[in-house]
Amino acid sequence: MTFVAVGLAIAAAVAGGLYWLLRPGDGSGPPKAAIVDQASLSQANPSFVQKATSTLEQAGYVVDYYPGGQVTVDFYRELPTRGYDLLVLRTHSGLVREGDQENEAFLFTSEPYSQTEYVDDQQARRLIMATYDTTSGVSVELSELSRYFGIVAEFVKSAMKGRFDDTTIILMGCNGLTSNTLAKAFVERGAKQVASWDGLVSASHTDAAAERLLEHLLVEGLSLEEAVARTMAEVGPDPTYQSKLLSYPPGD
């Protein structure tokens, strides 16, 4: 969301009827959703959380909420095993700017970076060092910025445990679909579909868009592609960065 995000290793850059449409009655109880709010540590929006939770619950979902401090490396590692049908990832994200992973999207954790933690994952480039600039244009040294672990597509492919089960994933942060590398990794891990932005996006704009997207998905029963198109028609591209909300795989 509109912090300049840097993934390092370096990368620079965040009612009505019960539509169990994303997971129609499979006999295993009500569908489950989670709001993963890593961005709450820097850009909290309790109103969004309340509205999104209300929409999900009215559509029959059991909703779990994870505040920023819980969004660790191992949280992501175990995420497929939690059995969610819908994931709303309100997390900062950015683009890797180095090496073979250049222009690949990554997701922030809230876990401070350490060279001595998760050494195998770091050496395999499943985890990177990530930071975002909250100084509003004031020049600072990179060493002065807080550093966190970030996960890339390879982490999703080879370090996560279990599989998603036709999960719909909404990546609310920047650049999730600048390329399809990260979204494709989620789909290969069992997700049904992914929605995200093709560039930078402000927190206020993505929050407004996600509210509308959930309403179109859950209240109106639209497909993800239709819901994304309807949302874009209503809220438009980000007014500053002109990024657009997309869905993957296309045509779903």
mmCIF file of N, CA and C in Angstrom, residues 100-175:
data_model
loop_
_atom_site.group_PDB
_atom_site.id
_atom_site.type_symbol
_atom_site.label_atom_id
_atom_site.label_comp_id
_atom_site.label_asym_id
_atom_site.label_seq_id
_atom_site.Cartn_x
_atom_site.Cartn_y
_atom_site.Cartn_z
ATOM 1 N N ASP A 100 17.395 -13.297 -10.217
ATOM 2 C CA ASP A 100 16.437 -14.079 -10.991
ATOM 3 C C ASP A 100 14.996 -13.787 -10.603
ATOM 4 N N GLN A 101 14.787 -13.249 -9.421
ATOM 5 C CA GLN A 101 13.431 -12.968 -8.944
ATOM 6 C C GLN A 101 12.998 -11.527 -9.195
ATOM 7 N N GLU A 102 13.746 -10.794 -10.015
ATOM 8 C CA GLU A 102 13.426 -9.397 -10.272
ATOM 9 C C GLU A 102 11.998 -9.250 -10.782
ATOM 10 N N ASN A 103 11.295 -8.254 -10.228
ATOM 11 C CA ASN A 103 9.899 -7.944 -10.564
ATOM 12 C C ASN A 103 8.916 -9.022 -10.120
ATOM 13 N N GLU A 104 9.334 -9.910 -9.259
ATOM 14 C CA GLU A 104 8.426 -10.880 -8.648
ATOM 15 C C GLU A 104 7.850 -10.275 -7.371
ATOM 16 N N ALA A 105 6.558 -10.442 -7.157
ATOM 17 C CA ALA A 105 5.922 -9.897 -5.960
ATOM 18 C C ALA A 105 6.323 -10.692 -4.720
ATOM 19 N N PHE A 106 6.385 -9.984 -3.601
ATOM 20 C CA PHE A 106 6.601 -10.647 -2.317
ATOM 21 C C PHE A 106 5.619 -10.087 -1.304
ATOM 22 N N LEU A 107 5.366 -10.833 -0.246
ATOM 23 C CA LEU A 107 4.488 -10.416 0.841
ATOM 24 C C LEU A 107 5.308 -10.185 2.104
ATOM 25 N N PHE A 108 5.000 -9.120 2.808
ATOM 26 C CA PHE A 108 5.652 -8.843 4.082
ATOM 27 C C PHE A 108 5.116 -9.752 5.177
ATOM 28 N N THR A 109 6.000 -10.171 6.048
ATOM 29 C CA THR A 109 5.607 -10.654 7.365
ATOM 30 C C THR A 109 5.759 -9.480 8.331
ATOM 31 N N SER A 110 5.416 -9.677 9.578
ATOM 32 C CA SER A 110 5.695 -8.679 10.617
ATOM 33 C C SER A 110 6.874 -9.114 11.479
ATOM 34 N N GLU A 111 7.578 -10.134 11.030
ATOM 35 C CA GLU A 111 8.674 -10.702 11.822
ATOM 36 C C GLU A 111 9.987 -10.010 11.480
ATOM 37 N N PRO A 112 10.659 -9.399 12.460
ATOM 38 C CA PRO A 112 11.913 -8.707 12.181
ATOM 39 C C PRO A 112 12.937 -9.636 11.528
ATOM 40 N N TYR A 113 13.653 -9.062 10.564
ATOM 41 C CA TYR A 113 14.632 -9.856 9.823
ATOM 42 C C TYR A 113 15.848 -10.185 10.685
ATOM 43 N N SER A 114 16.357 -11.390 10.513
ATOM 44 C CA SER A 114 17.600 -11.812 11.156
ATOM 45 C C SER A 114 18.347 -12.745 10.210
ATOM 46 N N GLN A 115 19.628 -12.513 10.068
ATOM 47 C CA GLN A 115 20.440 -13.385 9.221
ATOM 48 C C GLN A 115 20.532 -14.803 9.770
ATOM 49 N N THR A 116 20.306 -14.964 11.068
ATOM 50 C CA THR A 116 20.514 -16.270 11.698
ATOM 51 C C THR A 116 19.239 -17.097 11.828
ATOM 52 N N GLU A 117 18.105 -16.561 11.391
ATOM 53 C CA GLU A 117 16.848 -17.300 11.432
ATOM 54 C C GLU A 117 16.505 -17.819 10.037
ATOM 55 N N TYR A 118 15.881 -18.991 9.987
ATOM 56 C CA TYR A 118 15.403 -19.572 8.720
ATOM 57 C C TYR A 118 16.517 -19.584 7.669
ATOM 58 N N VAL A 119 17.684 -20.026 8.070
ATOM 59 C CA VAL A 119 18.858 -19.943 7.199
ATOM 60 C C VAL A 119 18.639 -20.728 5.910
ATOM 61 N N ASP A 120 18.071 -21.915 5.992
ATOM 62 C CA ASP A 120 17.835 -22.711 4.785
ATOM 63 C C ASP A 120 16.892 -21.997 3.828
ATOM 64 N N ASP A 121 15.830 -21.403 4.364
ATOM 65 C CA ASP A 121 14.887 -20.674 3.518
ATOM 66 C C ASP A 121 15.543 -19.461 2.881
ATOM 67 N N GLN A 122 16.416 -18.790 3.616
ATOM 68 C CA GLN A 122 17.105 -17.632 3.041
ATOM 69 C C GLN A 122 18.083 -18.062 1.954
ATOM 70 N N GLN A 123 18.823 -19.109 2.208
ATOM 71 C CA GLN A 123 19.797 -19.554 1.213
ATOM 72 C C GLN A 123 19.122 -20.043 -0.060
ATOM 73 N N ALA A 124 17.933 -20.595 0.080
ATOM 74 C CA ALA A 124 17.181 -21.074 -1.083
ATOM 75 C C ALA A 124 16.352 -19.979 -1.734
ATOM 76 N N ARG A 125 16.454 -18.741 -1.199
ATOM 77 C CA ARG A 125 15.731 -17.586 -1.746
ATOM 78 C C ARG A 125 14.225 -17.757 -1.629
ATOM 79 N N ARG A 126 13.794 -18.481 -0.613
ATOM 80 C CA ARG A 126 12.365 -18.544 -0.314
ATOM 81 C C ARG A 126 11.939 -17.380 0.575
ATOM 82 N N LEU A 127 12.886 -16.863 1.335
ATOM 83 C CA LEU A 127 12.672 -15.694 2.177
ATOM 84 C C LEU A 127 13.672 -14.620 1.791
ATOM 85 N N ILE A 128 13.208 -13.362 1.863
ATOM 86 C CA ILE A 128 14.086 -12.232 1.593
ATOM 87 C C ILE A 128 13.978 -11.237 2.739
ATOM 88 N N MET A 129 14.914 -10.293 2.757
ATOM 89 C CA MET A 129 14.817 -9.178 3.686
ATOM 90 C C MET A 129 14.001 -8.083 3.024
ATOM 91 N N ALA A 130 13.026 -7.538 3.742
ATOM 92 C CA ALA A 130 12.117 -6.554 3.164
ATOM 93 C C ALA A 130 11.965 -5.374 4.101
ATOM 94 N N THR A 131 11.786 -4.200 3.510
ATOM 95 C CA THR A 131 11.556 -3.002 4.312
ATOM 96 C C THR A 131 10.670 -2.058 3.544
ATOM 97 N N TYR A 132 9.937 -1.219 4.253
ATOM 98 C CA TYR A 132 9.198 -0.167 3.569
ATOM 99 C C TYR A 132 9.486 1.165 4.233
ATOM 100 N N ASP A 133 9.409 2.202 3.391
ATOM 101 C CA ASP A 133 9.796 3.544 3.800
ATOM 102 C C ASP A 133 8.563 4.290 4.280
ATOM 103 N N THR A 134 8.527 4.635 5.548
ATOM 104 C CA THR A 134 7.408 5.389 6.116
ATOM 105 C C THR A 134 7.784 6.841 6.390
ATOM 106 N N THR A 135 8.857 7.327 5.752
ATOM 107 C CA THR A 135 9.391 8.648 6.090
ATOM 108 C C THR A 135 8.847 9.755 5.205
ATOM 109 N N SER A 136 7.875 9.468 4.354
ATOM 110 C CA SER A 136 7.190 10.496 3.553
ATOM 111 C C SER A 136 8.158 11.349 2.755
ATOM 112 N N GLY A 137 9.077 10.697 2.079
ATOM 113 C CA GLY A 137 9.966 11.407 1.178
ATOM 114 C C GLY A 137 11.245 11.905 1.810
ATOM 115 N N VAL A 138 11.392 11.816 3.112
ATOM 116 C CA VAL A 138 12.625 12.232 3.772
ATOM 117 C C VAL A 138 13.707 11.200 3.472
ATOM 118 N N SER A 139 14.862 11.686 3.042
ATOM 119 C CA SER A 139 15.947 10.777 2.688
ATOM 120 C C SER A 139 16.532 10.127 3.946
ATOM 121 N N VAL A 140 16.602 8.813 3.940
ATOM 122 C CA VAL A 140 17.200 8.087 5.060
ATOM 123 C C VAL A 140 18.084 6.977 4.508
ATOM 124 N N GLU A 141 19.005 6.532 5.313
ATOM 125 C CA GLU A 141 19.832 5.403 4.940
ATOM 126 C C GLU A 141 19.030 4.112 5.058
ATOM 127 N N LEU A 142 19.302 3.173 4.156
ATOM 128 C CA LEU A 142 18.613 1.893 4.194
ATOM 129 C C LEU A 142 18.763 1.225 5.550
ATOM 130 N N SER A 143 19.919 1.391 6.161
ATOM 131 C CA SER A 143 20.175 0.745 7.448
ATOM 132 C C SER A 143 19.298 1.296 8.566
ATOM 133 N N GLU A 144 18.683 2.475 8.338
ATOM 134 C CA GLU A 144 17.843 3.081 9.360
ATOM 135 C C GLU A 144 16.408 2.577 9.299
ATOM 136 N N LEU A 145 16.041 1.862 8.248
ATOM 137 C CA LEU A 145 14.669 1.388 8.093
ATOM 138 C C LEU A 145 14.496 0.036 8.776
ATOM 139 N N SER A 146 13.307 -0.176 9.319
ATOM 140 C CA SER A 146 13.009 -1.472 9.927
ATOM 141 C C SER A 146 12.994 -2.558 8.857
ATOM 142 N N ARG A 147 13.509 -3.718 9.191
ATOM 143 C CA ARG A 147 13.621 -4.814 8.226
ATOM 144 C C ARG A 147 12.801 -6.011 8.701
ATOM 145 N N TYR A 148 12.157 -6.640 7.735
ATOM 146 C CA TYR A 148 11.279 -7.769 8.026
ATOM 147 C C TYR A 148 11.569 -8.906 7.054
ATOM 148 N N PHE A 149 11.133 -10.089 7.409
ATOM 149 C CA PHE A 149 11.146 -11.175 6.440
ATOM 150 C C PHE A 149 10.013 -10.971 5.441
ATOM 151 N N GLY A 150 10.310 -11.280 4.188
ATOM 152 C CA GLY A 150 9.287 -11.295 3.153
ATOM 153 C C GLY A 150 9.268 -12.654 2.486
ATOM 154 N N ILE A 151 8.081 -13.084 2.052
ATOM 155 C CA ILE A 151 7.972 -14.376 1.377
ATOM 156 C C ILE A 151 7.745 -14.154 -0.112
ATOM 157 N N VAL A 152 8.375 -14.986 -0.914
ATOM 158 C CA VAL A 152 8.243 -14.914 -2.366
ATOM 159 C C VAL A 152 7.559 -16.181 -2.870
ATOM 160 N N ALA A 153 7.386 -16.254 -4.185
ATOM 161 C CA ALA A 153 6.657 -17.379 -4.771
ATOM 162 C C ALA A 153 7.287 -18.720 -4.416
ATOM 163 N N GLU A 154 8.602 -18.775 -4.351
ATOM 164 C CA GLU A 154 9.261 -20.046 -4.051
ATOM 165 C C GLU A 154 8.909 -20.539 -2.655
ATOM 166 N N PHE A 155 8.663 -19.628 -1.728
ATOM 167 C CA PHE A 155 8.211 -20.022 -0.394
ATOM 168 C C PHE A 155 6.852 -20.705 -0.488
ATOM 169 N N VAL A 156 5.947 -20.118 -1.259
ATOM 170 C CA VAL A 156 4.622 -20.719 -1.439
ATOM 171 C C VAL A 156 4.750 -22.101 -2.062
ATOM 172 N N LYS A 157 5.626 -22.225 -3.045
ATOM 173 C CA LYS A 157 5.775 -23.490 -3.768
ATOM 174 C C LYS A 157 6.375 -24.598 -2.913
ATOM 175 N N SER A 158 7.411 -24.257 -2.126
ATOM 176 C CA SER A 158 8.192 -25.339 -1.527
ATOM 177 C C SER A 158 8.368 -25.268 -0.019
ATOM 178 N N ALA A 159 7.864 -24.206 0.632
ATOM 179 C CA ALA A 159 8.035 -24.111 2.086
ATOM 180 C C ALA A 159 6.722 -24.124 2.848
ATOM 181 N N MET A 160 5.624 -23.851 2.175
ATOM 182 C CA MET A 160 4.334 -23.956 2.853
ATOM 183 C C MET A 160 3.993 -25.419 3.097
ATOM 184 N N LYS A 161 3.199 -25.660 4.127
ATOM 185 C CA LYS A 161 2.764 -27.014 4.460
ATOM 186 C C LYS A 161 1.319 -27.215 4.021
ATOM 187 N N GLY A 162 1.021 -28.402 3.519
ATOM 188 C CA GLY A 162 -0.337 -28.697 3.104
ATOM 189 C C GLY A 162 -0.700 -27.995 1.814
ATOM 190 N N ARG A 163 -1.989 -28.030 1.506
ATOM 191 C CA ARG A 163 -2.477 -27.420 0.279
ATOM 192 C C ARG A 163 -3.739 -26.623 0.573
ATOM 193 N N PHE A 164 -3.896 -25.533 -0.186
ATOM 194 C CA PHE A 164 -5.180 -24.855 -0.188
ATOM 195 C C PHE A 164 -6.187 -25.751 -0.893
ATOM 196 N N ASP A 165 -7.459 -25.565 -0.568
ATOM 197 C CA ASP A 165 -8.511 -26.403 -1.147
ATOM 198 C C ASP A 165 -9.498 -25.505 -1.886
ATOM 199 N N ASP A 166 -9.114 -25.131 -3.121
ATOM 200 C CA ASP A 166 -9.939 -24.230 -3.935
ATOM 201 C C ASP A 166 -10.213 -22.906 -3.222
ATOM 202 N N THR A 167 -9.224 -22.411 -2.527
ATOM 203 C CA THR A 167 -9.349 -21.156 -1.787
ATOM 204 C C THR A 167 -9.310 -19.968 -2.743
ATOM 205 N N THR A 168 -10.171 -18.995 -2.509
ATOM 206 C CA THR A 168 -10.089 -17.713 -3.200
ATOM 207 C C THR A 168 -9.262 -16.767 -2.339
ATOM 208 N N ILE A 169 -8.249 -16.134 -2.942
ATOM 209 C CA ILE A 169 -7.308 -15.295 -2.207
ATOM 210 C C ILE A 169 -7.360 -13.877 -2.759
ATOM 211 N N ILE A 170 -7.568 -12.912 -1.877
ATOM 212 C CA ILE A 170 -7.536 -11.500 -2.242
ATOM 213 C C ILE A 170 -6.272 -10.899 -1.648
ATOM 214 N N LEU A 171 -5.331 -10.532 -2.521
ATOM 215 C CA LEU A 171 -4.084 -9.889 -2.100
ATOM 216 C C LEU A 171 -4.294 -8.385 -2.207
ATOM 217 N N MET A 172 -4.423 -7.705 -1.086
ATOM 218 C CA MET A 172 -4.807 -6.301 -1.106
ATOM 219 C C MET A 172 -3.636 -5.343 -1.294
ATOM 220 N N GLY A 173 -2.410 -5.810 -1.161
ATOM 221 C CA GLY A 173 -1.262 -4.924 -1.235
ATOM 222 C C GLY A 173 -0.832 -4.618 -2.650
ATOM 223 N N CYS A 174 0.271 -3.882 -2.759
ATOM 224 C CA CYS A 174 0.797 -3.457 -4.055
ATOM 225 C C CYS A 174 1.369 -4.628 -4.851
ATOM 226 N N ASN A 175 1.228 -4.542 -6.179
ATOM 227 C CA ASN A 175 2.023 -5.344 -7.118
ATOM 228 C C ASN A 175 1.760 -6.839 -7.106
#
